[in-house]
Tab-separated table of C-alpha atoms in Angstrom:
chain	number	residue	atom	x	y	z
A	208	MET	CA	5.964	-2.983	18.329
A	209	SER	CA	6.602	-6.674	17.658
A	210	PHE	CA	4.134	-9.325	18.831
A	211	PHE	CA	6.679	-10.642	21.340
A	212	SER	CA	6.925	-7.161	22.868
A	213	LYS	CA	3.123	-6.913	22.999
A	214	LEU	CA	2.961	-10.379	24.568
A	215	LYS	CA	5.533	-9.435	27.184
A	216	GLU	CA	3.662	-6.212	27.937
A	217	GLY	CA	0.314	-8.031	28.055
A	218	LEU	CA	1.664	-10.605	30.510
A	219	GLN	CA	3.132	-7.929	32.784
A	220	ARG	CA	0.400	-8.203	35.422
A	221	THR	CA	0.529	-12.011	35.326
A	222	LYS	CA	4.281	-11.793	35.709
A	223	GLU	CA	3.907	-9.436	38.668
A	224	ASN	CA	1.358	-11.799	40.219
A	225	MET	CA	3.269	-15.042	39.686
A	226	VAL	CA	6.895	-14.684	38.623
A	227	LEU	CA	7.799	-11.782	40.902
A	228	SER	CA	6.250	-13.662	43.799
A	229	LEU	CA	8.430	-16.625	42.893
A	230	GLU	CA	11.469	-14.339	42.678
A	231	GLU	CA	10.738	-12.998	46.143
A	232	MET	CA	10.435	-16.543	47.438
A	233	PHE	CA	13.715	-17.558	45.758
A	234	ASN	CA	15.463	-14.652	47.444
A	235	THR	CA	13.957	-15.588	50.825
A	236	TYR	CA	15.016	-19.240	50.881
A	237	THR	CA	18.689	-20.149	50.902
A	238	ARG	CA	18.074	-23.862	50.327
A	239	VAL	CA	15.470	-26.055	48.636
A	240	ASP	CA	13.515	-27.987	51.274
A	241	GLU	CA	9.940	-29.027	52.047
A	242	GLY	CA	9.066	-25.553	53.216
A	243	PHE	CA	10.324	-24.103	49.925
A	244	LEU	CA	8.245	-26.541	47.861
A	245	GLU	CA	5.088	-25.839	49.888
A	246	GLU	CA	5.645	-22.105	49.434
A	247	LEU	CA	6.075	-22.721	45.689
A	248	GLU	CA	2.712	-24.517	45.465
A	249	ASP	CA	0.942	-21.719	47.303
A	250	THR	CA	2.494	-19.070	45.070
A	251	LEU	CA	1.419	-20.889	41.884
A	252	ILE	CA	-2.127	-21.375	43.162
A	253	MET	CA	-2.341	-17.666	44.028
A	254	SER	CA	-1.364	-16.990	40.432
A	255	ASP	CA	-4.449	-18.843	39.050
A	256	VAL	CA	-2.558	-22.061	38.392
A	257	SER	CA	-4.896	-24.898	39.437
A	258	MET	CA	-4.070	-26.951	42.520
A	259	ASN	CA	-3.493	-30.106	40.474
A	260	THR	CA	-1.068	-28.349	38.152
A	261	ALA	CA	0.721	-26.595	41.041
A	262	MET	CA	1.203	-29.949	42.796
A	263	LYS	CA	2.468	-31.506	39.560
A	264	ILE	CA	5.063	-28.756	39.106
A	265	SER	CA	6.108	-29.066	42.756
A	266	ASP	CA	6.470	-32.873	42.619
A	267	GLU	CA	8.459	-32.767	39.375
A	268	LEU	CA	10.687	-30.042	40.780
A	269	LYS	CA	11.277	-32.061	43.958
A	270	GLU	CA	12.420	-35.091	41.954
A	271	THR	CA	14.694	-32.947	39.775
A	272	VAL	CA	16.249	-31.247	42.776
A	273	LYS	CA	17.089	-34.622	44.328
A	274	ARG	CA	18.341	-36.125	41.083
A	275	ARG	CA	20.503	-33.176	40.037
A	276	HIS	CA	21.387	-31.971	43.559
A	277	ILE	CA	20.060	-28.481	42.904
A	278	ASP	CA	20.556	-26.092	45.797
A	279	SER	CA	20.474	-22.568	44.347
A	280	ALA	CA	17.403	-20.424	43.790
A	281	GLN	CA	18.548	-19.524	40.273
A	282	GLN	CA	18.697	-23.193	39.278
A	283	VAL	CA	15.214	-23.720	40.723
A	284	ARG	CA	13.943	-20.742	38.768
A	285	GLU	CA	15.277	-22.171	35.500
A	286	GLU	CA	13.807	-25.576	36.302
A	287	VAL	CA	10.342	-24.107	36.992
A	288	LYS	CA	10.555	-22.359	33.638
A	289	ALA	CA	11.538	-25.625	31.894
A	290	ILE	CA	8.680	-27.558	33.539
A	291	THR	CA	6.188	-24.860	32.490
A	292	ALA	CA	7.464	-24.982	28.899
A	293	ARG	CA	7.074	-28.787	28.787
A	294	ILE	CA	3.487	-28.542	30.037
A	295	LEU	CA	2.533	-25.951	27.428
A	296	ASP	CA	4.293	-27.588	24.479
A	297	LYS	CA	2.039	-30.209	22.866
A	298	GLY	CA	4.213	-30.802	19.818
A	299	GLU	CA	5.498	-28.825	16.896
A	300	THR	CA	2.329	-29.096	14.785
A	301	ALA	CA	-0.256	-29.181	17.596
A	302	HIS	CA	-0.317	-25.393	17.995
A	303	ARG	CA	-0.840	-24.644	14.277
A	304	LEU	CA	-3.810	-25.012	11.972
A	305	THR	CA	-3.357	-27.520	9.207
A	306	GLY	CA	-2.213	-26.143	5.894
A	307	GLU	CA	-4.392	-28.626	3.996
A	308	ASN	CA	-7.480	-27.411	2.125
A	309	PRO	CA	-10.403	-27.372	2.504
A	310	LEU	CA	-10.472	-26.598	6.218
A	311	LEU	CA	-13.590	-26.101	8.345
A	312	ILE	CA	-13.174	-24.342	11.702
A	313	LEU	CA	-16.050	-24.521	14.187
A	314	VAL	CA	-15.637	-21.781	16.819
A	315	ILE	CA	-17.415	-22.331	20.141
A	316	GLY	CA	-17.519	-20.535	23.481
A	317	VAL	CA	-19.794	-18.656	25.837
A	318	ASN	CA	-21.077	-15.213	24.964
A	319	GLY	CA	-18.764	-12.337	25.764
A	320	VAL	CA	-15.414	-14.126	25.442
A	321	GLY	CA	-14.633	-12.563	22.048
A	322	LYS	CA	-15.692	-15.282	19.572
A	323	THR	CA	-16.699	-12.948	16.750
A	324	THR	CA	-13.606	-10.766	17.052
A	325	SER	CA	-11.360	-13.836	17.254
A	326	ILE	CA	-12.942	-15.257	14.094
A	327	ALA	CA	-12.264	-12.002	12.229
A	328	LYS	CA	-8.629	-11.872	13.391
A	329	ILE	CA	-7.979	-15.504	12.423
A	330	ALA	CA	-9.661	-14.957	9.044
A	331	ALA	CA	-7.496	-11.889	8.415
A	332	GLY	CA	-4.361	-13.888	9.237
A	333	LEU	CA	-5.349	-16.745	6.926
A	334	LYS	CA	-6.170	-14.334	4.118
A	335	LYS	CA	-2.768	-12.720	4.573
A	336	GLN	CA	-1.241	-16.169	4.019
A	337	GLY	CA	-2.965	-16.291	0.632
A	338	ARG	CA	-5.822	-18.647	1.577
A	339	SER	CA	-9.404	-17.853	0.562
A	340	VAL	CA	-11.760	-17.549	3.538
A	341	GLN	CA	-15.533	-17.497	4.040
A	342	LEU	CA	-17.447	-16.917	7.285
A	343	VAL	CA	-20.726	-18.461	8.484
A	344	ALA	CA	-22.855	-16.507	10.982
A	345	ALA	CA	-24.497	-19.476	12.710
A	346	ASP	CA	-24.952	-17.688	16.055
A	347	THR	CA	-28.544	-16.831	15.210
A	348	PHE	CA	-29.791	-16.494	18.792
A	349	ARG	CA	-27.640	-13.599	20.029
A	350	ALA	CA	-28.987	-10.235	18.948
A	351	ALA	CA	-26.921	-8.541	16.235
A	352	ALA	CA	-24.360	-11.389	16.138
A	353	ALA	CA	-24.743	-11.825	12.372
A	354	GLU	CA	-24.543	-8.055	11.827
A	355	GLN	CA	-21.358	-7.849	13.874
A	356	LEU	CA	-19.724	-10.655	11.907
A	357	THR	CA	-20.859	-9.066	8.631
A	358	VAL	CA	-19.218	-5.780	9.572
A	359	TRP	CA	-15.973	-7.631	10.319
A	360	GLY	CA	-16.277	-9.503	7.033
A	361	GLU	CA	-16.581	-6.252	5.080
A	362	ARG	CA	-13.632	-4.798	6.978
A	363	ILE	CA	-11.255	-7.671	6.183
A	364	GLY	CA	-12.734	-8.406	2.750
A	365	VAL	CA	-14.295	-11.854	3.152
A	366	ASN	CA	-17.785	-13.137	2.339
A	367	VAL	CA	-20.266	-13.884	5.153
A	368	ILE	CA	-23.153	-16.355	4.865
A	369	ARG	CA	-26.037	-15.361	7.146
A	370	HIS	CA	-29.768	-15.876	7.720
A	371	LYS	CA	-32.253	-13.807	9.655
A	372	GLU	CA	-32.137	-13.764	13.455
A	373	GLY	CA	-33.641	-16.901	15.058
A	374	SER	CA	-32.972	-19.165	12.054
A	375	ASP	CA	-31.739	-22.733	12.410
A	376	PRO	CA	-27.924	-22.547	12.862
A	377	ALA	CA	-27.510	-25.880	11.066
A	378	ALA	CA	-29.320	-24.470	8.019
A	379	VAL	CA	-26.940	-21.507	7.896
A	380	LEU	CA	-23.974	-23.913	8.084
A	381	PHE	CA	-25.536	-26.028	5.305
A	382	ASP	CA	-25.693	-22.998	2.987
A	383	GLY	CA	-22.194	-21.950	3.969
A	384	ILE	CA	-20.776	-25.383	3.103
A	385	HIS	CA	-22.454	-25.467	-0.306
A	386	SER	CA	-21.252	-21.935	-1.056
A	387	ALA	CA	-17.672	-22.825	-0.051
A	388	VAL	CA	-17.694	-25.996	-2.170
A	389	ALA	CA	-19.075	-24.150	-5.197
A	390	LYS	CA	-16.454	-21.402	-4.936
A	391	GLY	CA	-13.574	-23.697	-4.017
A	392	THR	CA	-12.979	-21.794	-0.753
A	393	ASP	CA	-9.910	-22.892	1.219
A	394	VAL	CA	-11.146	-22.173	4.772
A	395	LEU	CA	-14.708	-21.995	6.133
A	396	ILE	CA	-15.036	-20.533	9.658
A	397	CYS	CA	-18.349	-20.982	11.454
A	398	ASP	CA	-19.511	-18.929	14.438
A	399	THR	CA	-21.837	-20.724	16.896
A	400	ALA	CA	-24.189	-19.858	19.739
A	401	GLY	CA	-22.836	-19.638	23.284
A	402	ARG	CA	-25.835	-20.796	25.314
A	403	LEU	CA	-23.888	-22.832	27.856
A	404	HIS	CA	-26.633	-22.307	30.437
A	405	ASN	CA	-28.787	-24.685	28.357
A	406	LYS	CA	-26.221	-27.403	27.779
A	407	LYS	CA	-28.662	-29.977	26.405
A	408	ASN	CA	-29.923	-27.736	23.597
A	409	LEU	CA	-26.380	-26.641	22.806
A	410	MET	CA	-25.263	-30.269	22.641
A	411	ASN	CA	-28.126	-31.117	20.288
A	412	GLU	CA	-27.293	-28.124	18.114
A	413	LEU	CA	-23.596	-29.031	17.820
A	414	GLN	CA	-24.395	-32.678	17.133
A	415	LYS	CA	-26.756	-31.623	14.321
A	416	MET	CA	-23.965	-29.477	12.863
A	417	ASP	CA	-21.579	-32.436	13.082
A	418	ARG	CA	-23.978	-34.597	11.074
A	419	ILE	CA	-24.319	-31.921	8.373
A	420	ILE	CA	-20.531	-31.530	8.135
A	421	GLU	CA	-20.004	-35.301	7.858
A	422	ARG	CA	-22.700	-35.606	5.191
A	423	GLU	CA	-22.130	-32.440	3.129
A	424	PHE	CA	-18.421	-31.752	3.665
A	425	PRO	CA	-16.682	-35.073	4.384
A	426	GLN	CA	-13.517	-34.030	2.499
A	427	ALA	CA	-12.861	-31.095	4.851
A	428	HIS	CA	-10.186	-31.094	7.548
A	429	ARG	CA	-11.821	-30.080	10.822
A	430	GLU	CA	-10.928	-27.919	13.802
A	431	THR	CA	-13.154	-27.161	16.798
A	432	LEU	CA	-11.682	-24.203	18.665
A	433	LEU	CA	-12.891	-23.088	22.089
A	434	VAL	CA	-12.522	-19.389	22.869
A	435	ILE	CA	-11.541	-18.688	26.487
A	436	ASP	CA	-11.362	-15.280	28.148
A	437	GLY	CA	-7.976	-15.240	29.903
A	438	SER	CA	-9.215	-12.797	32.510
A	439	THR	CA	-11.794	-15.269	33.933
A	440	GLY	CA	-9.148	-17.298	35.778
A	441	GLN	CA	-10.354	-20.555	37.306
A	442	ASN	CA	-13.766	-20.151	35.648
A	443	ALA	CA	-12.027	-20.890	32.347
A	444	LEU	CA	-11.324	-24.447	33.545
A	445	SER	CA	-15.058	-24.972	34.112
A	446	GLN	CA	-15.854	-23.788	30.585
A	447	VAL	CA	-13.254	-26.117	29.044
A	448	ARG	CA	-14.593	-29.009	31.092
A	449	GLN	CA	-18.259	-28.435	30.119
A	450	PHE	CA	-17.570	-27.905	26.411
A	451	SER	CA	-15.312	-30.979	26.384
A	452	GLU	CA	-18.315	-33.000	27.489
A	453	ILE	CA	-20.324	-31.679	24.527
A	454	THR	CA	-17.831	-31.893	21.649
A	455	ASN	CA	-14.263	-32.804	20.759
A	456	ILE	CA	-12.167	-29.655	21.248
A	457	THR	CA	-9.017	-29.575	19.112
A	458	GLY	CA	-7.598	-26.251	20.273
A	459	ILE	CA	-7.929	-23.237	22.541
A	460	ILE	CA	-8.116	-19.557	21.558
A	461	LEU	CA	-6.976	-17.542	24.582
A	462	THR	CA	-8.182	-13.919	24.498
A	463	LYS	CA	-7.862	-10.769	26.617
A	464	LEU	CA	-4.522	-11.675	28.185
A	465	ASP	CA	-3.448	-8.038	28.040
A	466	GLY	CA	-4.089	-6.351	31.356
A	467	THR	CA	-5.037	-9.487	33.353
A	468	ALA	CA	-3.164	-11.001	36.293
A	469	LYS	CA	-4.690	-14.441	35.657
A	470	GLY	CA	-2.632	-15.570	32.653
A	471	GLY	CA	-1.356	-18.534	34.641
A	472	ILE	CA	-4.620	-20.329	33.830
A	473	VAL	CA	-3.233	-21.252	30.406
A	474	ILE	CA	-0.739	-23.574	32.151
A	475	SER	CA	-3.554	-25.400	33.917
A	476	ILE	CA	-5.649	-25.751	30.735
A	477	ALA	CA	-2.717	-27.253	28.866
A	478	ASP	CA	-1.933	-29.581	31.779
A	479	GLU	CA	-5.367	-30.836	32.841
A	480	PHE	CA	-6.967	-31.223	29.403
A	481	SER	CA	-3.948	-31.768	27.127
A	482	ILE	CA	-5.590	-29.381	24.643
A	483	PRO	CA	-3.098	-27.240	22.727
A	484	VAL	CA	-3.483	-23.487	22.707
A	485	LYS	CA	-3.758	-22.507	19.021
A	486	PHE	CA	-4.049	-18.731	19.234
A	487	ILE	CA	-3.359	-16.053	21.820
A	488	GLY	CA	-4.687	-12.505	21.840
A	489	VAL	CA	-3.080	-9.522	23.582
A	490	GLY	CA	-4.943	-6.555	22.063
A	491	GLU	CA	-7.775	-5.237	19.928
A	492	GLY	CA	-5.918	-4.928	16.612
A	493	LEU	CA	-6.083	-7.505	13.821
A	494	GLU	CA	-2.372	-8.199	14.296
A	495	ASP	CA	-2.762	-8.669	18.056
A	496	MET	CA	-3.834	-12.311	17.721
A	497	GLN	CA	-1.113	-14.734	16.666
A	498	PRO	CA	-0.465	-18.478	16.706
A	499	PHE	CA	0.572	-19.608	20.183
A	500	ARG	CA	4.280	-20.369	20.624
A	501	PRO	CA	5.039	-22.006	23.990
A	502	ASP	CA	8.696	-20.910	24.046
A	503	GLU	CA	7.815	-17.246	23.453
A	504	PHE	CA	5.068	-17.373	26.071
A	505	VAL	CA	7.434	-18.768	28.715
A	506	GLU	CA	10.177	-16.292	27.836
A	507	ALA	CA	7.755	-13.369	28.015
A	508	LEU	CA	6.345	-14.649	31.311
A	509	PHE	CA	9.639	-15.369	33.087
A	510	ASP	CA	11.620	-12.718	31.192
A	511	SER	CA	14.779	-14.831	31.270
A	512	THR	CA	15.919	-14.048	27.721
A	513	GLY	CA	13.058	-11.761	26.841
A	514	SER	CA	15.049	-8.557	27.117
A	515	GLU	CA	17.777	-9.945	24.846
A	516	LYS	CA	15.219	-11.136	22.334
A	517	GLU	CA	13.400	-7.822	22.443
A	518	GLU	CA	16.674	-5.960	21.949
A	519	GLU	CA	17.512	-8.202	19.003
A	520	GLU	CA	14.091	-7.574	17.468
A	521	GLN	CA	14.527	-3.837	18.011
A	522	ILE	CA	17.894	-3.958	16.241
A	523	LEU	CA	16.309	-5.819	13.347
A	524	GLU	CA	13.481	-3.301	13.186
A	525	GLU	CA	15.947	-0.400	13.186
A	526	ALA	CA	17.958	-2.109	10.446
A	527	ALA	CA	14.765	-2.534	8.429
A	528	VAL	CA	13.942	1.161	8.904
A	529	ARG	CA	17.439	2.141	7.776
A	530	GLU	CA	17.157	-0.123	4.757
A	531	GLU	CA	13.827	1.449	3.841
A	532	ALA	CA	15.383	4.909	4.218
A	533	GLU	CA	18.324	3.919	1.986
A	534	ASP	CA	15.933	2.520	-0.618
A	535	ALA	CA	13.960	5.754	-0.480
A	536	LEU	CA	17.166	7.793	-0.980
A	537	LYS	CA	18.188	5.603	-3.906
A	538	GLU	CA	14.783	5.997	-5.454
A	539	GLU	CA	14.896	9.764	-4.901
A	540	SER	CA	18.395	9.919	-6.453
A	541	ALA	CA	17.207	7.939	-9.460
A	542	ASP	CA	14.256	10.310	-9.827
A	543	LEU	CA	16.600	13.324	-9.685
A	544	GLN	CA	18.874	11.817	-12.331
A	545	GLU	CA	15.899	11.115	-14.537
A	546	GLU	CA	14.665	14.665	-14.004
A	547	GLU	CA	18.108	16.068	-14.923
A	548	LYS	CA	18.134	13.981	-18.103
A	549	GLU	CA	14.697	15.282	-19.001
A	550	GLN	CA	15.856	18.868	-18.378
A	551	GLU	CA	18.940	18.347	-20.579
A	552	THR	CA	16.743	16.931	-23.328
A	553	GLU	CA	14.389	19.903	-23.056
A	554	GLN	CA	17.327	22.355	-23.206
A	555	LYS	CA	18.700	20.648	-26.318
A	556	GLU	CA	15.290	20.780	-27.934
A	557	GLU	CA	14.976	24.478	-27.060
A	558	GLN	CA	18.448	25.212	-28.490
A	559	GLU	CA	17.599	23.370	-31.695
A	560	THR	CA	14.342	25.288	-31.946
A	561	GLU	CA	16.149	28.607	-31.446
A	562	LYS	CA	18.708	27.670	-34.106
A	563	GLU	CA	15.954	26.769	-36.543
A	564	GLU	CA	14.268	30.113	-35.868
A	565	GLU	CA	17.561	31.967	-36.435
A	566	ASN	CA	18.085	30.097	-39.708
A	567	GLU	CA	14.575	30.943	-40.761
A	568	ILE	CA	15.092	34.650	-39.917
A	569	GLU	CA	18.379	34.650	-41.845
A	570	ALA	CA	16.677	33.013	-44.843
A	571	GLN	CA	13.908	35.591	-44.711
A	572	GLY	CA	16.559	38.384	-44.658
A	573	GLU	CA	18.265	36.912	-47.700
A	574	THR	CA	14.905	36.699	-49.475
A	575	ARG	CA	14.145	40.367	-48.685
A	576	ALA	CA	17.620	41.401	-49.942
A	577	GLN	CA	17.034	39.545	-53.188
A	578	GLU	CA	13.647	41.182	-53.576
A	579	GLU	CA	15.163	44.624	-52.974
A	580	GLU	CA	17.901	43.952	-55.559
A	581	SER	CA	15.239	42.849	-58.048
A	582	LEU	CA	13.207	46.005	-57.386
A	583	GLN	CA	16.301	48.203	-57.749
A	584	ALA	CA	17.277	46.534	-61.047
A	585	ALA	CA	13.725	46.939	-62.355
A	586	GLY	CA	13.829	50.642	-61.360
A	587	GLU	CA	17.130	51.211	-63.139
A	588	GLU	CA	15.791	49.553	-66.277
A	589	ALA	CA	12.607	51.650	-66.145
A	590	ARG	CA	14.629	54.851	-65.662
A	591	GLU	CA	16.902	54.098	-68.610
A	592	GLY	CA	13.814	53.408	-70.745
A	593	MET	CA	12.261	56.742	-69.773
A	594	GLU	CA	15.479	58.658	-70.514
A	595	GLU	CA	15.756	57.111	-73.977
A	596	LYS	CA	12.132	57.894	-74.727
A	597	THR	CA	12.602	61.506	-73.588
A	598	LEU	CA	15.625	61.957	-75.860
A	599	GLN	CA	13.679	60.594	-78.800
A	600	GLU	CA	10.817	62.962	-78.089
A	601	GLU	CA	13.240	65.942	-77.885
A	602	LYS	CA	14.837	65.094	-81.266
A	603	ALA	CA	11.559	64.727	-83.159
A	604	PRO	CA	10.479	68.477	-83.244
A	605	GLN	CA	13.965	69.615	-84.257
A	606	GLU	CA	14.052	67.189	-87.148
A	607	GLU	CA	10.600	68.319	-88.245
A	608	MET	CA	11.644	72.008	-88.180
A	609	ALA	CA	14.761	71.256	-90.224
A	610	GLU	CA	12.674	69.472	-92.824
A	611	ALA	CA	10.220	72.391	-92.995
A	612	MET	CA	12.905	74.988	-93.502
A	613	GLU	CA	14.491	72.938	-96.218
A	614	SER	CA	11.120	72.626	-97.947
A	615	ALA	CA	10.524	76.409	-97.784
A	616	GLU	CA	13.753	77.288	-99.430
A	617	THR	CA	13.055	74.930	-102.272
A	618	GLU	CA	9.413	75.945	-103.074
A	619	GLY	CA	9.797	79.839	-103.201
A	620	PRO	CA	7.741	82.630	-101.920
A	621	LEU	CA	4.375	80.936	-102.318
A	622	ALA	CA	5.790	78.169	-100.642
A	623	GLY	CA	7.153	80.766	-98.222
A	624	GLU	CA	3.676	82.058	-97.528
A	625	GLU	CA	2.434	78.599	-97.209
A	626	ALA	CA	5.527	77.880	-95.273
A	627	GLY	CA	4.771	80.934	-93.152
A	628	ALA	CA	1.393	79.539	-92.468
A	629	GLU	CA	2.919	76.221	-91.837
A	630	THR	CA	5.549	77.933	-89.710
A	631	GLU	CA	2.806	79.387	-87.542
A	632	ALA	CA	1.362	75.929	-87.263
A	633	GLU	CA	4.757	74.521	-86.556
A	634	LYS	CA	5.288	77.159	-83.878
A	635	GLU	CA	2.131	76.070	-82.285
A	636	GLU	CA	3.261	72.484	-82.560
A	637	ALA	CA	6.685	73.505	-81.243
A	638	GLY	CA	4.953	75.141	-78.277
A	639	GLU	CA	3.017	72.013	-77.689
A	640	ALA	CA	6.258	70.007	-78.069
A	641	ASP	CA	7.902	72.289	-75.493
A	642	ALA	CA	4.975	71.697	-73.180
A	643	ARG	CA	5.307	67.983	-73.683
A	644	GLU	CA	9.079	68.238	-73.141
A	645	GLU	CA	8.476	70.113	-69.889
A	646	GLU	CA	6.006	67.454	-68.829
A	647	GLN	CA	8.498	64.691	-69.730
A	648	SER	CA	11.204	66.568	-67.833
A	649	GLN	CA	8.991	66.681	-64.768
A	650	LYS	CA	8.241	62.995	-65.113
A	651	LYS	CA	11.921	62.271	-65.508
A	652	GLY	CA	12.687	64.232	-62.350
A	653	PHE	CA	9.987	62.291	-60.502
A	654	TRP	CA	11.331	58.868	-61.506
A	655	SER	CA	14.878	60.000	-60.744
A	656	ARG	CA	13.827	61.012	-57.259
A	657	PHE	CA	11.838	57.800	-56.835
A	658	PHE	CA	14.659	55.463	-57.845
A	659	GLY	CA	17.175	57.643	-56.064
A	660	ARG	CA	15.393	56.868	-52.774
A	661	LYS	CA	15.428	53.156	-53.580
């Protein structure tokens, strides 16, 4: 929900209390006369607009009606809205904090109006703008005030300068200033005590702080912001009046407008004291406090163009959501494309790996074939060698026998006897040769079978 929508929702009860009463009055009167103007004053006062401010709006409206010859309720309604906007608007820059650094913001107000929370919300907003912020817990008299501010500081990520409970607030501010100067901090925000029931002591305390700021931090731009609880109604005017007597207030922080019917008091504060409203709060969240914009406040209060503006903001929000969705789809599509590329690369790598493995298997097959051919050739060569050796061994005994017989015939009978003896020996040798031949034949058969299997 946009801040304007939250503002409109927060001002709903104020609108019901003031604007709807005005609408009912506009519908009752057919012409603008003295009775109408008196009824207008009463309605504004019932809506927590002060009597002085209600009379001022009535008098200005009376003059405008005469000058412009206004006679319709709708024209009166628009004129009341315009007068309210002029009262609230104190100038283009009056409702904003200065952008110059360093800036020191002194936050004052009674206890219970939301000072500490307002400080944290403003600090968070300034930090979001890119400015460095430091907090000073100078409300040393309220129990747990420093602890509360420290917790907020940790939550939003800013440093907090604090002393023990009951310490001199001016001393805490002194340390905070020196720390900010040493670190080159852009904005220093100081919380203060809210003991309005003892105005003299509070005045002395604030004056002492002023002297320290002027002496130790003369280069700083200064803001003194008064926090007002919007639900207190006319009592808020008393608080502004009493604090104005103590110090120079440069702006108002209006809190707790959500859920109250007394939001009309902001018109009286702006009118009677000419103090610009700097910030307005309509909720508990950090984003629920924003710089005050008079035109938005009036539109939300009177709801003249609020619905159109809200519809426009809703359209813009929907467009932003659609744009985010489109960006997400584009990013998802890009991721899918990248994933597909990675998968293609992995597939190519796998195919190359498989091809390399196939080539390696093929090379190994060729190597085994070559080895088998080498073994077969070696077997053939060994077999041929064995066959030749066997033939030689078979021829040797026959040649020896032929030589012996030839010798016997030549040498005669003696030689025959000797030859007979030799023949017996030769027979024995022939038997042994036959045995060897049989053994060689068996060996030959073995190698033939062996190489035949190869």
